[in-house]
Each structure stands twice: as C-alpha cells, then as structure tokens.
C-alpha cells in the first residue's frame, strides 16, 4: 500500500508585520522541527519576506511557499510576482486559488489553471485550494462545487503533472472562523476528491496526490483530522503564526505518521 507522507503547510497570509518578525517565526519553527523527516513542512510567507525567510530556513528540510503568483513569465503586470521570482526568492512551493483570492479578489478556476501550469513548468510544487461556501454546503452542492473547481483548476494536466500537485480542501466556512469541519465531514469530501482524481487521472495518480485539509486546524483538533485515511496533511492559517501551535500540529502529524 502506498503511504503518502503527511504535509503540514503554514499560510501566514498578510502577516507578520516586519521581516524581523517573519525571520524569528521561521527560526522558531526551524528549531522546533530540527532534522525530523517524518512530516513534510512548508511555510507560506508574504512575497516581500520570502528571501529573508529563505535565509532563516537555509539547510533545513522546511519548504517555502509563495501565497500567489502570476501565470506570465514577465511583463507589464504591476504588483505581480512570477514563478521564476518565487524560485529566485527560495520558494519550493506556491499556494494557488486560496479562497481569500477566489472570493476576495475574484480569482477564477481558469486563472488558477493558468497559474498552475506556469508553476509546474517553472518547477514549483503547487498547493491548489478548493472548497465550498456555507451556502453551497447548506444547499447540498458541496460535491458539485468541488468537482467543478477540480475540473476547471486542473484542466489539461497529465497524470505525471498531477502527481506533483498538492490539493488543499478548505471549506470556506471553516477558514479563520474557529469552526472546523468534523473529521467525518472532511473525510467524506477528501474521499470524493480522490475518487474524482481516479476517474480523471487514473487510480495510481489518485493514490499519489496529497490532499491537505484546511480550516481552523489547531493543535487540539489536528490529530483527529490527520488520522482520517484520505487526509494527508493540513494547510494552516491562524495557528501557523504562533510557532508553538504550528509545532503542535506538526507533532500531531508525526504521531499519525508513526501510526500509519
Ligand atoms: C488558510 O488560510 O488556509 C486557513 C485554513 O486559515 P485558518 O487555519 O486560520 O482557518
């Protein structure tokens, strides 16, 4: 049986306020993680702090993620960041299609798809976020919304390309609200996503692709969520801003990995 390594990624969003604070946070996570390799870890820092954070993570197993990028290689795109700029700043990963971009900035599946292809071409590992709103869940549309996001965001990818993509299922109603999906609710959607991947890319790819859960993950709910068979990690917002909380979630991931 194939075992997917647990992957815990932090999404700092537009935090912390200074590069010194960003470096200190990265250093604290780095010291806490040490050289442990049971769990894959990455930090998603604001674009302006990526180089500084990269220096703090130097020689550690921790990956570094941009929180967004443009699909173009270069050109007249004021305020944007390209995949090669992220790589140059030390990134290994990039978060794409976060709900705060989809719902706050009107980012579409088609744009996510263009960014995804550009990230893969550049050699970045993309973390593609999908998830339904409360209204969509309450009107029983969770599966159709998630299926539509998968179809649009992953359009045109080969199974080989898909093997490099991480998905993050993040119900919009659980992000930053303190309201977490129950392990049962999350597992049901993760299993649906994996079945959808199997139908589209084949069984082998469906077994390789990691699906993180995101939405108010904390040290005290992480172990139960990560213990679900189709939940392969977490994308963590608020709790990634406090090293001890983030390290608590990583420790939950380590416990689950050892038991798997
Ligand atoms: C996120 O930003 O992706 C997220 C899941 O945030 P939080 O953990 O704060 O809900």
Short mmCIF file of C-alpha atoms and ligand atoms in Angstrom, two decimals:
data_model
loop_
_atom_site.label_atom_id
_atom_site.label_comp_id
_atom_site.label_asym_id
_atom_site.label_seq_id
_atom_site.Cartn_x
_atom_site.Cartn_y
_atom_site.Cartn_z
CA UNK A 1 0.00 0.00 0.00
CA UNK A 2 1.25 3.46 -0.85
CA UNK A 3 1.72 5.74 2.15
CA UNK A 4 1.52 9.45 1.50
CA UNK A 5 3.80 11.49 3.74
CA UNK A 6 1.89 13.94 5.95
CA UNK A 7 2.42 17.51 4.71
CA UNK A 8 1.81 20.47 7.03
CA UNK A 9 1.99 23.90 5.41
CA UNK A 10 1.55 27.27 7.09
CA UNK A 11 -0.19 30.14 5.34
CA UNK A 12 0.88 33.32 7.10
CA UNK A 13 -1.36 35.43 4.83
CA UNK A 14 -0.51 39.15 5.25
CA UNK A 15 1.42 38.53 8.49
CA UNK A 16 3.61 39.19 10.44
CA UNK A 17 4.26 42.92 10.24
CA UNK A 18 8.03 43.01 9.76
CA UNK A 19 10.77 40.93 8.17
CA UNK A 20 12.44 40.59 11.58
CA UNK A 21 9.27 39.00 12.96
CA UNK A 22 8.99 36.77 9.89
CA UNK A 23 12.59 35.59 10.32
CA UNK A 24 12.06 34.97 14.04
CA UNK A 25 8.92 32.91 13.36
CA UNK A 26 10.70 30.86 10.68
CA UNK A 27 13.68 30.33 13.01
CA UNK A 28 11.43 29.13 15.84
CA UNK A 29 9.70 26.65 13.51
CA UNK A 30 13.02 25.53 12.12
CA UNK A 31 14.45 24.89 15.59
CA UNK A 32 11.31 23.01 16.61
CA UNK A 33 11.31 20.82 13.51
CA UNK A 34 15.05 20.09 13.65
CA UNK A 35 16.05 17.50 11.10
CA UNK A 36 12.86 15.44 11.59
CA UNK A 37 11.73 13.93 8.34
CA UNK A 38 8.57 12.00 9.21
CA UNK A 39 6.47 15.03 8.27
CA UNK A 40 6.89 17.38 5.30
CA UNK A 41 6.66 21.04 6.35
CA UNK A 42 6.45 24.30 4.40
CA UNK A 43 5.89 27.94 5.32
CA UNK A 44 3.84 30.31 3.14
CA UNK A 45 5.23 33.79 3.75
CA UNK A 46 4.29 37.15 2.20
CA UNK A 47 6.15 37.73 -1.08
CA UNK A 48 8.14 40.64 0.33
CA UNK A 49 9.58 38.47 3.12
CA UNK A 50 10.34 35.32 1.11
CA UNK A 51 14.07 35.97 0.64
CA UNK A 52 14.55 36.81 4.32
CA UNK A 53 12.61 33.73 5.44
CA UNK A 54 14.53 31.60 2.94
CA UNK A 55 17.78 32.62 4.65
CA UNK A 56 16.35 31.61 8.02
CA UNK A 57 15.37 28.22 6.61
CA UNK A 58 18.68 27.61 4.86
CA UNK A 59 19.88 23.99 5.26
CA UNK A 60 16.64 22.89 6.89
CA UNK A 61 14.14 20.39 5.44
CA UNK A 62 11.38 23.04 5.57
CA UNK A 63 9.95 24.20 2.24
CA UNK A 64 9.00 27.77 1.43
CA UNK A 65 5.78 28.73 -0.36
CA UNK A 66 4.63 31.84 -2.16
CA UNK A 67 0.96 32.61 -1.48
CA UNK A 68 0.13 33.52 -5.06
CA UNK A 69 1.82 34.17 -8.41
CA UNK A 70 1.03 35.41 -11.89
CA UNK A 71 0.93 33.00 -14.82
CA UNK A 72 3.05 35.19 -17.10
CA UNK A 73 6.83 34.82 -17.14
CA UNK A 74 7.40 38.59 -17.09
CA UNK A 75 5.93 41.81 -18.46
CA UNK A 76 3.56 44.63 -17.68
CA UNK A 77 1.77 43.20 -14.62
CA UNK A 78 2.14 45.83 -11.94
CA UNK A 79 2.32 44.44 -8.42
CA UNK A 80 2.53 40.81 -9.52
CA UNK A 81 5.14 38.11 -8.88
CA UNK A 82 6.21 35.44 -11.39
CA UNK A 83 7.10 31.80 -10.79
CA UNK A 84 10.79 32.46 -11.52
CA UNK A 85 10.80 35.32 -8.99
CA UNK A 86 9.41 32.94 -6.37
CA UNK A 87 12.11 30.41 -7.22
CA UNK A 88 14.76 33.10 -7.05
CA UNK A 89 13.50 34.04 -3.58
CA UNK A 90 13.99 30.46 -2.39
CA UNK A 91 10.48 29.04 -2.88
CA UNK A 92 9.82 25.36 -3.38
CA UNK A 93 6.01 25.65 -3.35
CA UNK A 94 3.25 28.07 -4.24
CA UNK A 95 -0.29 28.26 -2.83
CA UNK A 96 -2.83 28.80 -5.63
CA UNK A 97 -6.54 29.57 -5.62
CA UNK A 98 -6.82 30.25 -1.89
CA UNK A 99 -10.43 31.12 -1.03
CA UNK A 100 -9.36 34.62 0.03
CA UNK A 101 -8.20 35.13 -3.54
CA UNK A 102 -11.13 33.36 -5.15
CA UNK A 103 -13.74 35.16 -3.08
CA UNK A 104 -11.93 38.36 -2.13
CA UNK A 105 -10.22 39.08 -5.48
CA UNK A 106 -12.48 37.23 -7.91
CA UNK A 107 -9.85 34.67 -8.94
CA UNK A 108 -11.38 32.08 -11.29
CA UNK A 109 -10.68 28.40 -11.94
CA UNK A 110 -9.36 29.40 -15.35
CA UNK A 111 -6.82 31.77 -13.78
CA UNK A 112 -5.84 29.16 -11.20
CA UNK A 113 -5.31 26.72 -14.06
CA UNK A 114 -3.02 29.12 -15.92
CA UNK A 115 -1.02 29.77 -12.76
CA UNK A 116 -0.81 26.05 -12.04
CA UNK A 117 0.61 25.25 -15.47
CA UNK A 118 3.13 28.06 -15.18
CA UNK A 119 4.18 26.95 -11.67
CA UNK A 120 4.70 23.35 -12.84
CA UNK A 121 6.66 24.50 -15.86
CA UNK A 122 8.95 26.52 -13.59
CA UNK A 123 9.49 23.61 -11.19
CA UNK A 124 7.44 24.84 -8.23
CA UNK A 125 5.20 22.43 -6.31
CA UNK A 126 1.69 23.92 -6.34
CA UNK A 127 -0.79 23.66 -3.48
CA UNK A 128 -4.19 24.17 -5.13
CA UNK A 129 -7.02 25.19 -2.80
CA UNK A 130 -10.65 24.24 -3.35
CA UNK A 131 -13.73 24.30 -1.13
CA UNK A 132 -17.36 25.27 -0.86
CA UNK A 133 -19.05 28.20 0.88
CA UNK A 134 -21.54 27.71 3.72
CA UNK A 135 -24.44 28.46 1.40
CA UNK A 136 -23.20 25.86 -1.09
CA UNK A 137 -22.86 23.25 1.67
CA UNK A 138 -26.26 24.01 3.11
CA UNK A 139 -27.87 23.65 -0.30
CA UNK A 140 -26.18 20.24 -0.78
CA UNK A 141 -23.86 21.46 -3.50
CA UNK A 142 -20.51 20.64 -1.85
CA UNK A 143 -19.63 17.83 -4.25
CA UNK A 144 -20.73 19.65 -7.40
CA UNK A 145 -18.80 22.79 -6.39
CA UNK A 146 -15.64 20.85 -5.55
CA UNK A 147 -15.95 18.78 -8.75
CA UNK A 148 -16.30 21.96 -10.79
CA UNK A 149 -13.24 23.52 -9.15
CA UNK A 150 -11.24 20.36 -9.83
CA UNK A 151 -12.31 20.25 -13.47
CA UNK A 152 -11.52 23.92 -14.06
CA UNK A 153 -8.36 24.28 -12.00
CA UNK A 154 -6.74 21.03 -13.19
CA UNK A 155 -7.79 21.24 -16.86
CA UNK A 156 -5.25 19.95 -19.35
CA UNK A 157 -2.86 18.39 -16.81
CA UNK A 158 -1.32 14.98 -17.50
CA UNK A 159 -1.22 12.35 -14.72
CA UNK A 160 2.55 12.95 -14.44
CA UNK A 161 1.97 16.67 -13.86
CA UNK A 162 -0.86 15.95 -11.43
CA UNK A 163 1.46 13.73 -9.36
CA UNK A 164 3.38 16.93 -8.42
CA UNK A 165 0.29 18.84 -7.30
CA UNK A 166 -0.94 19.02 -3.71
CA UNK A 167 -4.63 19.79 -3.17
CA UNK A 168 -5.97 21.61 -0.13
CA UNK A 169 -9.64 21.09 0.67
CA UNK A 170 -10.62 24.20 2.58
CA UNK A 171 -14.33 24.68 3.26
CA UNK A 172 -14.70 28.46 3.10
CA UNK A 173 -16.95 28.47 6.18
CA UNK A 174 -14.13 26.92 8.25
CA UNK A 175 -11.33 29.33 7.29
CA UNK A 176 -10.41 31.72 10.06
CA UNK A 177 -13.77 31.18 11.75
CA UNK A 178 -12.80 28.76 14.50
CA UNK A 179 -15.43 26.44 13.02
CA UNK A 180 -13.74 23.24 11.85
CA UNK A 181 -15.26 20.57 9.63
CA UNK A 182 -15.76 17.43 11.68
CA UNK A 183 -13.30 14.65 10.75
CA UNK A 184 -16.28 12.83 9.18
CA UNK A 185 -17.30 15.84 7.05
CA UNK A 186 -13.72 16.41 5.93
CA UNK A 187 -13.01 12.73 5.22
CA UNK A 188 -16.18 12.46 3.09
CA UNK A 189 -15.08 15.33 0.83
CA UNK A 190 -11.46 14.11 0.69
CA UNK A 191 -12.67 10.65 -0.37
CA UNK A 192 -14.87 12.28 -3.01
CA UNK A 193 -11.88 14.30 -4.30
CA UNK A 194 -9.77 11.14 -4.52
CA UNK A 195 -12.50 9.30 -6.44
CA UNK A 196 -12.75 12.26 -8.79
CA UNK A 197 -8.97 12.21 -9.32
CA UNK A 198 -9.08 8.46 -10.01
CA UNK A 199 -11.75 8.95 -12.68
CA UNK A 200 -9.86 11.82 -14.31
CA UNK A 201 -6.18 10.84 -13.90
CA UNK A 202 -6.27 7.13 -13.01
CA UNK A 203 -6.01 5.15 -9.79
CA UNK A 204 -2.22 5.46 -9.48
CA UNK A 205 -2.24 9.26 -9.51
CA UNK A 206 -5.22 9.36 -7.14
CA UNK A 207 -3.16 7.36 -4.64
CA UNK A 208 -0.11 9.63 -5.01
CA UNK A 209 -1.75 13.06 -4.71
CA UNK A 210 -1.74 14.54 -1.21
CA UNK A 211 -4.93 16.23 -0.10
CA UNK A 212 -4.50 18.63 2.81
CA UNK A 213 -7.38 19.82 4.94
CA UNK A 214 -7.56 23.50 5.86
CA UNK A 215 -9.96 25.41 8.08
CA UNK A 216 -9.25 26.31 11.71
CA UNK A 217 -6.78 23.45 12.26
CA UNK A 218 -5.29 23.74 15.76
CA UNK A 219 -3.02 21.54 17.88
CA UNK A 220 -6.04 20.11 19.69
CA UNK A 221 -8.03 19.03 16.61
CA UNK A 222 -5.14 18.15 14.27
CA UNK A 223 -4.55 14.55 15.30
CA UNK A 224 -8.15 13.52 14.78
CA UNK A 225 -8.34 15.21 11.36
CA UNK A 226 -4.96 13.88 10.22
CA UNK A 227 -5.93 10.40 11.36
CA UNK A 228 -8.57 10.19 8.58
CA UNK A 229 -7.47 7.90 5.74
CA UNK A 230 -7.77 10.47 2.93
CA UNK A 231 -6.45 13.49 4.86
CA UNK A 232 -2.74 13.78 4.14
CA UNK A 233 -1.86 16.99 5.89
CA UNK A 234 -3.06 20.46 6.75
CA UNK A 235 -2.92 23.96 5.37
CA UNK A 236 -2.83 26.09 8.49
CA UNK A 237 -3.62 29.80 8.66
CA UNK A 238 -4.04 31.39 12.10
CA UNK A 239 -2.27 28.66 14.06
CA UNK A 240 0.82 28.91 11.84
CA UNK A 241 1.56 32.38 13.23
CA UNK A 242 2.47 31.02 16.65
CA UNK A 243 5.44 28.65 16.47
CA UNK A 244 4.31 26.55 19.44
CA UNK A 245 0.85 25.99 17.89
CA UNK A 246 2.26 25.20 14.47
CA UNK A 247 4.79 22.81 16.01
CA UNK A 248 1.93 21.18 17.94
CA UNK A 249 0.18 20.47 14.62
CA UNK A 250 3.41 19.09 13.16
CA UNK A 251 3.75 16.85 16.22
CA UNK A 252 0.19 15.59 15.64
CA UNK A 253 1.23 14.81 12.07
CA UNK A 254 4.29 12.94 13.33
CA UNK A 255 2.17 10.82 15.68
CA UNK A 256 -0.23 9.96 12.86
CA UNK A 257 2.68 9.12 10.51
CA UNK A 258 4.21 6.75 13.01
CA UNK A 259 0.85 5.01 13.48
CA UNK A 260 0.11 4.70 9.73
C1 LIG B 1 -5.96 29.18 5.49
O1 LIG B 1 -5.62 30.35 5.48
O2 LIG B 1 -5.73 28.47 4.51
C2 LIG B 1 -6.64 28.66 6.67
C3 LIG B 1 -7.06 27.43 6.65
O3 LIG B 1 -6.80 29.53 7.73
P1 LIG B 1 -7.21 29.11 9.24
O4 LIG B 1 -6.34 27.94 9.64
O5 LIG B 1 -6.94 30.32 10.06
O6 LIG B 1 -8.66 28.73 9.22
#
